[in-house]
XYZ file of C-alpha atoms in Angstrom:
544
model
C -22.129 -18.775 11.715
C -21.091 -15.457 13.223
C -17.622 -14.082 12.507
C -15.499 -12.353 15.122
C -13.629 -9.287 13.836
C -10.580 -8.342 15.905
C -8.659 -5.084 16.198
C -6.316 -5.192 13.165
C -2.626 -4.297 13.135
C -2.648 -1.371 10.688
C 0.987 -0.351 11.091
C 4.226 -2.179 11.794
C 4.505 -0.655 15.310
C 0.830 -0.649 16.250
C 0.048 -2.348 19.561
C -3.402 -0.893 20.220
C -6.001 1.062 18.295
C -8.687 3.623 19.039
C -11.988 3.648 17.190
C -12.298 7.181 15.810
C -15.691 6.564 14.212
C -17.971 3.711 13.222
C -19.238 3.914 9.653
C -21.592 0.985 10.230
C -24.088 0.617 13.059
C -25.435 -2.509 14.730
C -28.052 -3.923 12.388
C -26.483 -2.494 9.225
C -25.793 -4.746 6.254
C -22.072 -5.245 5.554
C -20.586 -6.197 2.186
C -17.046 -7.400 1.615
C -14.919 -4.292 1.111
C -17.249 -1.943 3.023
C -15.519 0.423 5.442
C -16.479 -0.668 8.952
C -14.704 1.979 10.997
C -11.957 4.565 11.127
C -9.238 3.408 13.484
C -6.583 5.649 14.981
C -3.190 3.934 15.127
C 0.143 5.187 16.456
C 0.778 6.755 13.033
C -2.490 7.829 11.462
C -6.251 7.422 11.383
C -6.981 4.744 8.816
C -10.077 3.161 7.315
C -10.674 -0.487 8.199
C -12.634 -2.485 5.656
C -14.590 -5.676 6.152
C -13.411 -8.937 4.637
C -16.777 -10.556 5.374
C -20.445 -10.161 4.466
C -23.478 -10.204 6.719
C -25.096 -8.021 9.356
C -23.186 -6.095 12.025
C -24.452 -7.827 15.159
C -22.204 -6.392 17.861
C -19.729 -3.545 18.396
C -17.120 -4.371 21.002
C -15.287 -1.036 21.106
C -17.188 2.249 21.154
C -16.032 5.434 19.463
C -13.167 6.962 21.426
C -12.372 3.681 23.191
C -9.053 1.859 22.810
C -8.181 -1.829 22.731
C -5.145 -3.997 22.020
C -4.438 -5.538 18.624
C -6.298 -8.852 18.145
C -8.928 -8.101 20.806
C -12.656 -8.148 19.978
C -13.727 -5.262 17.741
C -17.039 -6.444 16.285
C -19.124 -9.465 15.309
C -20.688 -10.015 11.878
C -23.224 -12.739 11.104
C -26.720 -13.476 9.905
C -29.491 -11.066 10.833
C -31.087 -12.070 14.145
C -28.392 -14.636 14.954
C -27.844 -15.323 18.665
C -24.279 -14.331 19.614
C -24.617 -14.480 23.395
C -22.509 -17.632 23.526
C -19.710 -15.973 21.505
C -19.691 -12.957 23.801
C -19.364 -15.262 26.801
C -16.623 -17.297 25.063
C -18.623 -20.497 24.947
C -18.539 -21.275 21.229
C -15.254 -19.756 20.154
C -14.020 -23.075 18.903
C -17.103 -23.699 16.785
C -16.744 -20.265 15.233
C -13.120 -20.977 14.382
C -14.012 -24.248 12.718
C -16.473 -22.654 10.319
C -14.752 -19.460 9.244
C -11.120 -18.662 8.554
C -11.603 -14.960 9.321
C -11.728 -15.607 13.072
C -8.201 -16.927 13.048
C -7.170 -14.522 15.783
C -9.877 -15.447 18.335
C -8.379 -16.024 21.767
C -9.505 -19.421 23.007
C -7.856 -19.225 26.445
C -11.164 -18.229 28.033
C -13.074 -21.162 26.492
C -14.828 -23.748 28.633
C -13.073 -27.106 29.269
C -15.416 -28.870 26.838
C -14.543 -26.427 24.066
C -10.819 -26.714 24.829
C -11.084 -30.482 24.561
C -12.810 -30.259 21.169
C -10.193 -27.834 19.927
C -7.391 -30.224 20.890
C -9.025 -32.984 18.866
C -9.315 -30.897 15.680
C -6.213 -28.696 15.858
C -3.459 -30.207 18.041
C -0.843 -27.720 19.190
C 2.342 -27.937 21.234
C 3.003 -25.879 24.339
C 5.726 -23.318 23.789
C 9.006 -23.920 25.640
C 9.835 -21.261 28.213
C 10.964 -18.000 26.651
C 9.999 -19.025 23.096
C 7.894 -16.612 21.017
C 6.235 -17.368 17.658
C 6.454 -14.405 15.271
C 3.657 -14.366 12.691
C 3.288 -12.491 9.409
C 2.283 -8.948 10.470
C -0.413 -6.792 8.895
C 1.703 -3.853 7.698
C -1.002 -2.019 5.746
C -4.735 -1.612 6.090
C -5.433 -3.717 2.973
C -2.690 -6.316 3.409
C -3.875 -9.934 3.258
C -0.555 -11.657 2.654
C 3.116 -10.709 2.638
C 6.274 -11.786 0.837
C 9.674 -11.917 2.519
C 11.908 -9.750 0.343
C 15.013 -10.059 2.535
C 15.999 -11.562 5.872
C 18.222 -9.172 7.833
C 18.744 -11.766 10.569
C 19.684 -15.401 10.022
C 19.015 -18.509 12.108
C 21.336 -18.413 15.106
C 21.645 -14.611 15.190
C 21.008 -12.745 18.442
C 17.925 -10.490 18.242
C 17.276 -7.447 20.409
C 13.926 -5.720 20.778
C 13.732 -3.133 17.979
C 16.138 -4.978 15.650
C 15.006 -5.277 12.033
C 14.207 -8.930 11.362
C 13.262 -8.767 7.685
C 12.025 -6.651 4.811
C 8.462 -7.652 3.891
C 6.738 -6.821 0.618
C 3.105 -5.855 1.148
C 0.470 -4.841 -1.382
C 1.736 -1.254 -1.175
C 5.442 -1.200 -0.388
C 8.431 -3.121 0.940
C 8.732 -2.352 4.645
C 11.138 -3.151 7.448
C 9.680 -5.397 10.158
C 11.185 -5.016 13.595
C 11.228 -7.497 16.443
C 9.247 -6.875 19.600
C 11.168 -9.594 21.448
C 14.766 -10.331 22.430
C 16.492 -13.703 22.105
C 17.958 -15.872 19.358
C 16.396 -16.440 15.933
C 15.707 -20.187 16.156
C 13.615 -20.810 13.043
C 12.677 -19.101 9.795
C 9.302 -20.152 8.429
C 9.550 -18.482 5.001
C 12.468 -18.248 2.605
C 13.156 -15.034 0.736
C 10.641 -14.683 -2.085
C 8.020 -16.874 -0.370
C 4.600 -15.545 0.666
C 2.211 -16.266 3.513
C -1.126 -15.005 4.751
C -1.259 -12.517 7.616
C -0.854 -14.311 11.001
C 0.837 -17.397 9.522
C 4.228 -18.514 10.851
C 7.108 -16.189 9.996
C 9.808 -17.011 12.554
C 10.477 -18.312 16.068
C 12.586 -16.467 18.657
C 13.753 -17.820 22.002
C 16.718 -18.834 24.178
C 19.735 -20.126 22.228
C 19.780 -23.897 21.784
C 16.042 -24.405 22.354
C 14.524 -27.166 20.212
C 11.544 -25.635 18.378
C 11.166 -28.223 15.611
C 7.931 -29.457 17.178
C 6.576 -25.932 17.529
C 7.278 -25.174 13.868
C 5.851 -28.463 12.629
C 2.635 -28.148 14.643
C 1.988 -24.426 14.266
C -1.397 -23.533 12.858
C -3.385 -20.348 12.619
C -6.297 -20.943 15.014
C -8.793 -21.523 12.226
C -10.735 -24.282 10.537
C -9.125 -27.705 10.015
C -9.233 -26.931 6.286
C -6.436 -24.448 6.937
C -4.093 -27.194 8.140
C -2.588 -28.163 4.767
C -1.705 -24.521 4.066
C 0.002 -24.089 7.398
C 1.875 -27.379 7.282
C 3.031 -27.358 3.651
C 6.017 -25.023 4.035
C 7.047 -26.417 7.419
C 8.420 -29.713 6.121
C 10.638 -27.852 3.693
C 11.822 -25.240 6.188
C 12.841 -27.595 8.989
C 16.156 -28.822 7.530
C 17.141 -25.265 6.564
C 16.788 -24.111 10.150
C 19.253 -26.821 11.198
C 21.971 -25.635 8.813
C 22.348 -21.852 9.178
C 25.974 -21.893 8.021
C 25.056 -23.215 4.594
C 22.372 -20.577 4.276
C 24.800 -17.808 5.261
C 27.399 -19.037 2.841
C 24.917 -19.054 -0.029
C 23.760 -15.496 0.668
C 27.290 -14.104 0.868
C 27.929 -14.714 -2.838
C 27.184 -12.017 -5.423
C 23.891 -12.818 -7.062
C 22.170 -11.717 -10.216
C 18.518 -10.637 -10.035
C 16.025 -13.215 -11.266
C 13.130 -12.013 -13.433
C 10.134 -11.257 -11.259
C 12.186 -10.812 -8.083
C 12.881 -7.528 -6.335
C 16.152 -5.881 -7.354
C 18.153 -4.541 -4.397
C 20.038 -1.429 -5.456
C 21.447 1.645 -3.747
C 19.812 4.980 -4.688
C 23.076 6.267 -6.226
C 23.543 3.104 -8.285
C 19.942 3.246 -9.461
C 20.345 6.874 -10.556
C 23.601 6.071 -12.403
C 21.949 3.109 -14.151
C 19.045 5.272 -15.323
C 21.445 7.922 -16.651
C 23.471 5.304 -18.555
C 20.431 3.349 -19.746
C 21.580 0.157 -18.036
C 19.027 -2.559 -17.270
C 19.544 -3.542 -13.608
C 18.329 -7.074 -14.362
C 21.618 -7.695 -16.217
C 23.853 -6.706 -13.282
C 25.227 -8.993 -10.575
C 25.328 -7.086 -7.281
C 28.501 -7.267 -5.180
C 27.096 -5.481 -2.129
C 25.589 -7.033 0.971
C 22.923 -9.632 0.132
C 23.523 -9.098 -3.595
C 22.771 -5.356 -3.435
C 23.787 -3.447 -6.571
C 26.155 -0.599 -5.648
C 28.059 2.191 -7.439
C 31.019 -0.119 -8.155
C 28.769 -2.522 -10.095
C 27.452 0.241 -12.374
C 30.897 1.722 -13.010
C 32.337 -1.677 -13.944
C 29.405 -3.053 -15.913
C 30.334 -4.259 -19.413
C 27.332 -5.010 -21.636
C 27.463 -8.555 -22.964
C 25.691 -10.172 -25.841
C 21.947 -9.823 -25.395
C 22.328 -7.267 -22.615
C 20.804 -3.840 -22.403
C 17.620 -3.018 -24.275
C 17.883 -5.901 -26.764
C 14.889 -8.218 -26.413
C 15.041 -11.980 -26.124
C 15.729 -13.748 -29.420
C 12.791 -15.816 -30.640
C 13.020 -17.729 -33.938
C 10.546 -16.666 -36.622
C 7.228 -18.493 -36.380
C 7.853 -19.797 -32.859
C 5.481 -18.931 -30.025
C 7.162 -17.816 -26.831
C 6.090 -16.317 -23.520
C 7.148 -15.837 -19.916
C 4.901 -16.190 -16.852
C 5.706 -13.470 -14.328
C 4.216 -14.024 -10.839
C 1.939 -11.201 -9.718
C 3.524 -9.137 -6.969
C 1.547 -8.109 -3.878
C 1.350 -4.580 -5.306
C 0.036 -5.791 -8.665
C -2.657 -7.867 -6.927
C -3.714 -4.853 -4.845
C -3.871 -2.606 -7.919
C -6.049 -5.129 -9.736
C -8.350 -5.523 -6.760
C -8.815 -1.830 -5.902
C -9.122 -0.467 -9.451
C -11.555 -3.191 -10.495
C -13.682 -2.391 -7.470
C -13.557 1.347 -8.272
C -14.369 0.968 -11.962
C -17.377 -1.264 -11.383
C -18.775 0.355 -8.219
C -18.357 4.077 -8.933
C -20.262 5.471 -11.948
C -17.434 7.307 -13.733
C -17.890 10.202 -16.125
C -15.248 12.476 -17.644
C -14.834 16.210 -18.222
C -12.070 17.309 -20.617
C -10.573 20.807 -20.846
C -7.594 22.516 -22.485
C -5.725 25.315 -20.683
C -3.511 28.092 -22.042
C -0.059 27.546 -20.494
C 1.822 30.619 -21.742
C 1.544 32.460 -18.422
C 2.363 29.309 -16.471
C 5.565 28.776 -18.493
C 6.662 32.375 -17.940
C 5.759 32.191 -14.224
C 7.733 28.993 -13.676
C 10.779 30.375 -15.480
C 10.754 33.488 -13.320
C 10.072 31.560 -10.103
C 12.948 29.146 -10.754
C 15.324 32.079 -11.241
C 15.270 32.477 -7.441
C 18.444 30.840 -6.009
C 17.992 27.280 -4.682
C 14.414 27.167 -5.972
C 12.975 24.754 -8.501
C 9.339 23.915 -9.080
C 7.728 21.762 -11.763
C 4.491 22.185 -13.676
C 3.137 19.243 -11.691
C 3.811 21.123 -8.442
C 1.797 24.028 -9.834
C -1.085 21.689 -10.754
C -1.101 20.148 -7.252
C -1.185 23.595 -5.629
C -3.908 24.835 -7.983
C -6.039 21.744 -7.322
C -5.658 22.177 -3.568
C -6.853 25.791 -3.712
C -9.734 24.945 -6.064
C -10.860 22.070 -3.842
C -11.244 24.445 -0.894
C -13.756 26.354 -2.994
C -15.543 23.179 -4.190
C -15.762 20.743 -1.235
C -18.186 18.543 -3.188
C -15.255 17.436 -5.376
C -13.191 16.900 -2.213
C -15.705 14.388 -0.864
C -16.110 10.678 -0.112
C -19.081 8.388 -0.673
C -20.477 6.029 1.949
C -23.652 3.959 1.747
C -25.500 6.126 4.257
C -23.760 9.489 3.875
C -21.421 11.705 1.885
C -18.401 13.201 3.645
C -17.303 16.696 2.610
C -13.664 17.071 3.631
C -12.558 20.483 4.869
C -8.900 19.485 4.675
C -7.091 18.860 1.374
C -4.736 15.886 1.016
C -3.597 15.428 -2.602
C -2.545 11.962 -3.763
C 0.147 12.068 -6.457
C 0.300 8.937 -8.641
C 3.872 7.647 -9.016
C 4.886 4.905 -11.445
C 7.188 2.228 -9.975
C 8.539 -0.967 -11.569
C 5.844 -3.116 -9.927
C 2.937 -0.832 -10.801
C 1.602 2.347 -9.235
C 1.555 3.919 -5.784
C -0.116 7.114 -4.588
C 1.808 8.959 -1.860
C -0.098 11.810 -0.243
C 0.798 15.500 0.087
C -1.046 16.524 3.243
C -2.658 19.949 3.660
C -1.460 20.871 0.180
C -3.483 24.099 0.179
C -1.439 25.349 3.149
C 1.953 24.632 1.556
C 3.991 26.885 -0.709
C 5.019 25.772 -4.200
C 8.619 24.993 -3.122
C 7.325 22.996 -0.139
C 5.023 20.962 -2.378
C 7.878 20.387 -4.839
C 10.224 19.170 -2.106
C 7.621 16.861 -0.586
C 6.573 15.359 -3.934
C 10.224 14.736 -4.811
C 10.873 13.064 -1.469
C 7.749 10.897 -1.631
C 8.428 9.875 -5.239
C 11.950 8.794 -4.270
C 10.615 6.714 -1.389
C 8.015 5.188 -3.707
C 10.613 4.048 -6.239
C 12.773 2.579 -3.455
C 9.731 0.923 -1.829
C 10.240 2.820 1.410
C 6.846 4.528 1.739
C 5.028 3.966 5.030
C 1.272 3.257 5.220
C 0.774 6.735 6.685
C 2.387 8.315 3.616
C 0.008 6.447 1.297
C -3.283 6.914 3.130
C -5.818 9.665 3.652
C -5.943 11.303 0.203
C -9.052 13.322 -0.637
C -8.202 13.905 -4.336
C -5.663 12.472 -6.780
C -3.502 13.882 -9.583
C -2.064 11.600 -12.286
C 0.419 13.157 -14.718
C 1.641 11.371 -17.856
C 2.705 14.556 -19.593
C 6.380 13.779 -19.026
C 5.886 10.685 -21.207
C 4.532 12.747 -24.096
C 0.891 11.753 -23.512
C -1.352 14.716 -24.296
C -4.711 13.177 -23.298
C -5.850 10.216 -21.166
C -8.413 9.236 -18.544
C -7.849 7.653 -15.135
C -9.748 5.370 -12.769
C -10.805 7.069 -9.537
C -8.630 6.259 -6.539
C -11.355 5.363 -4.043
C -12.545 6.566 -1.629
C -11.823 9.823 -3.510
C -14.636 11.257 -5.619
C -12.416 12.467 -8.471
C -9.022 12.178 -10.134
C -7.353 14.662 -12.485
C -5.416 13.353 -15.511
C -2.737 15.798 -16.682
C -1.310 15.674 -20.207
C 1.768 17.174 -21.836
C 2.211 20.855 -22.681
C 1.971 21.078 -26.481
C 3.046 23.977 -28.697
C 0.568 24.587 -31.493
C -1.324 27.327 -33.395
C -4.008 28.998 -31.285
C -6.362 31.928 -31.805
C -5.767 34.939 -29.561
C -7.604 38.227 -30.039
C -8.705 37.143 -33.499
C -5.216 36.199 -34.707
C -3.526 32.835 -35.161
C -0.364 32.728 -33.045
C 1.947 30.067 -31.608
C 0.667 29.032 -28.207
C 1.223 26.409 -25.494
C -1.695 24.370 -24.236
C -2.271 21.482 -21.832
C -5.193 19.037 -21.803
C -6.661 17.852 -18.507
C -9.403 15.307 -17.840
C -11.387 15.115 -14.618
C -12.874 11.698 -13.812
C -15.786 12.077 -11.366
C -17.911 9.730 -9.279
C -21.472 10.669 -10.251
C -22.730 9.609 -6.817
C -21.003 12.619 -5.234
C -20.045 15.013 -8.055
C -22.628 16.175 -10.583
C -21.590 17.423 -14.010
C -22.129 21.097 -13.211
C -20.139 20.757 -9.980
C -17.211 19.201 -11.807
C -17.356 21.894 -14.503
C -17.298 24.687 -11.918
C -14.270 23.119 -10.253
C -12.430 23.060 -13.600
C -13.301 26.713 -14.192
C -11.739 27.638 -10.842
C -8.726 25.441 -11.616
C -8.343 27.179 -14.981
C -8.133 30.552 -13.232
C -5.267 29.408 -11.020
C -3.253 27.614 -13.716
C -3.652 30.244 -16.435
C -2.883 33.019 -13.913
C -0.501 31.300 -11.472
C 0.396 34.500 -9.665
C -3.029 34.223 -7.980
C -1.762 31.121 -6.146
C 0.687 33.341 -4.242
C -1.979 35.612 -2.796
């Protein structure tokens, strides 16, 4: 049965999208995870991947054309399948019953017979006047489900258009979700910490005093009947909570201690103080709003028995373990890196650079007032310049073509408590060293506070991963697709080296380039590293 693909919501404020380019043509085979098209949102041009397999039977929006979110984008099905009835709206219900991926199909244009069949299989209740159902939004291009990290509004609160309703944890970051409607928050469909698929019930907004218990109990994503248990399961639990907002408010007003596996809410200053003092935030009870850990909590923290870095006591000979639920970010990391490792034929090129000149250059550069650059900033700049000379390394692989990027966007891997994110330094070759340093610092701070936007994490053409600050002198990385390569940067090590026939004390740094053999041949990768060596060992050339 054919599957209708609708225009996705690729950013929290996206209302319509423009197809920048189609990477698949009608008649092409489509695998799950293939990039269907590049879609221009209100924030960036992002790749949209398929969640289905089959043949691309129909394109509903041509390149350069624009359509609203959730309107027809394409149809995927079996080769030669007749989709004339779908295009005319005649079998929308049948499509919905056989595939969950057409959950957003609009059935209002269906024939009376189809409407009648839909009522029999998926009964719904008409919305009272002024009532709007808010569903789980798609806040990133790869998001399939979201977790409510924090409700900013509570049941009974007045909501204005543009107000922040909640903070939602996606597979990439925790993002604020704003309301597009005004009214009163009548029902909350997910408690903090609970997850739901995209387009499932999140909340209900409408006129104060409106009874929406029937709407909440009967809400279903317009999909197959098999979806019904999923949609209904949380509703029975949520209903009584919506009727008692005072109790919920009272519970949230108390200081609360983070539970293992949950997100820790902490102010940037408090987090910095905790890191400096070596305090584990999991042992602190926050006194700020919604249990947020603030400066006062760090200053007045007294380590108790078992606090700090001391591990849990386990008697000798006794097995013990803890099951930690996988976060949305951890699931995304597992999915994307597994796909990269087993779809891209990796090979590795290892080199060792002389860092004496780089150390002297950095020391002199940082002597300029209000200027501070790191070795990582120098590596990012050097890579950007080298990539301009070797576009093959700055490329992307598609089934029917290879894209050589003329712009350079460097992804910088940043470790966060939940895993790893890769914010992007755009047009890095055009930026000065201080500009790169400032941007990397800003993006890394946002990453650790889970405040990165999808635009700040998309569009990289090459990635740099640096574990040198952890004392690692050599390692290899998995390519961050759709990039063709990733550079692993080790620590600067002081050791004996041979210079001009004499053994002297020198400083060296090991780097490893992981390449996708589909786009980057061995000689091409080696030439890139030779150019990179010239910039890093003679950094003054980066200023020319």
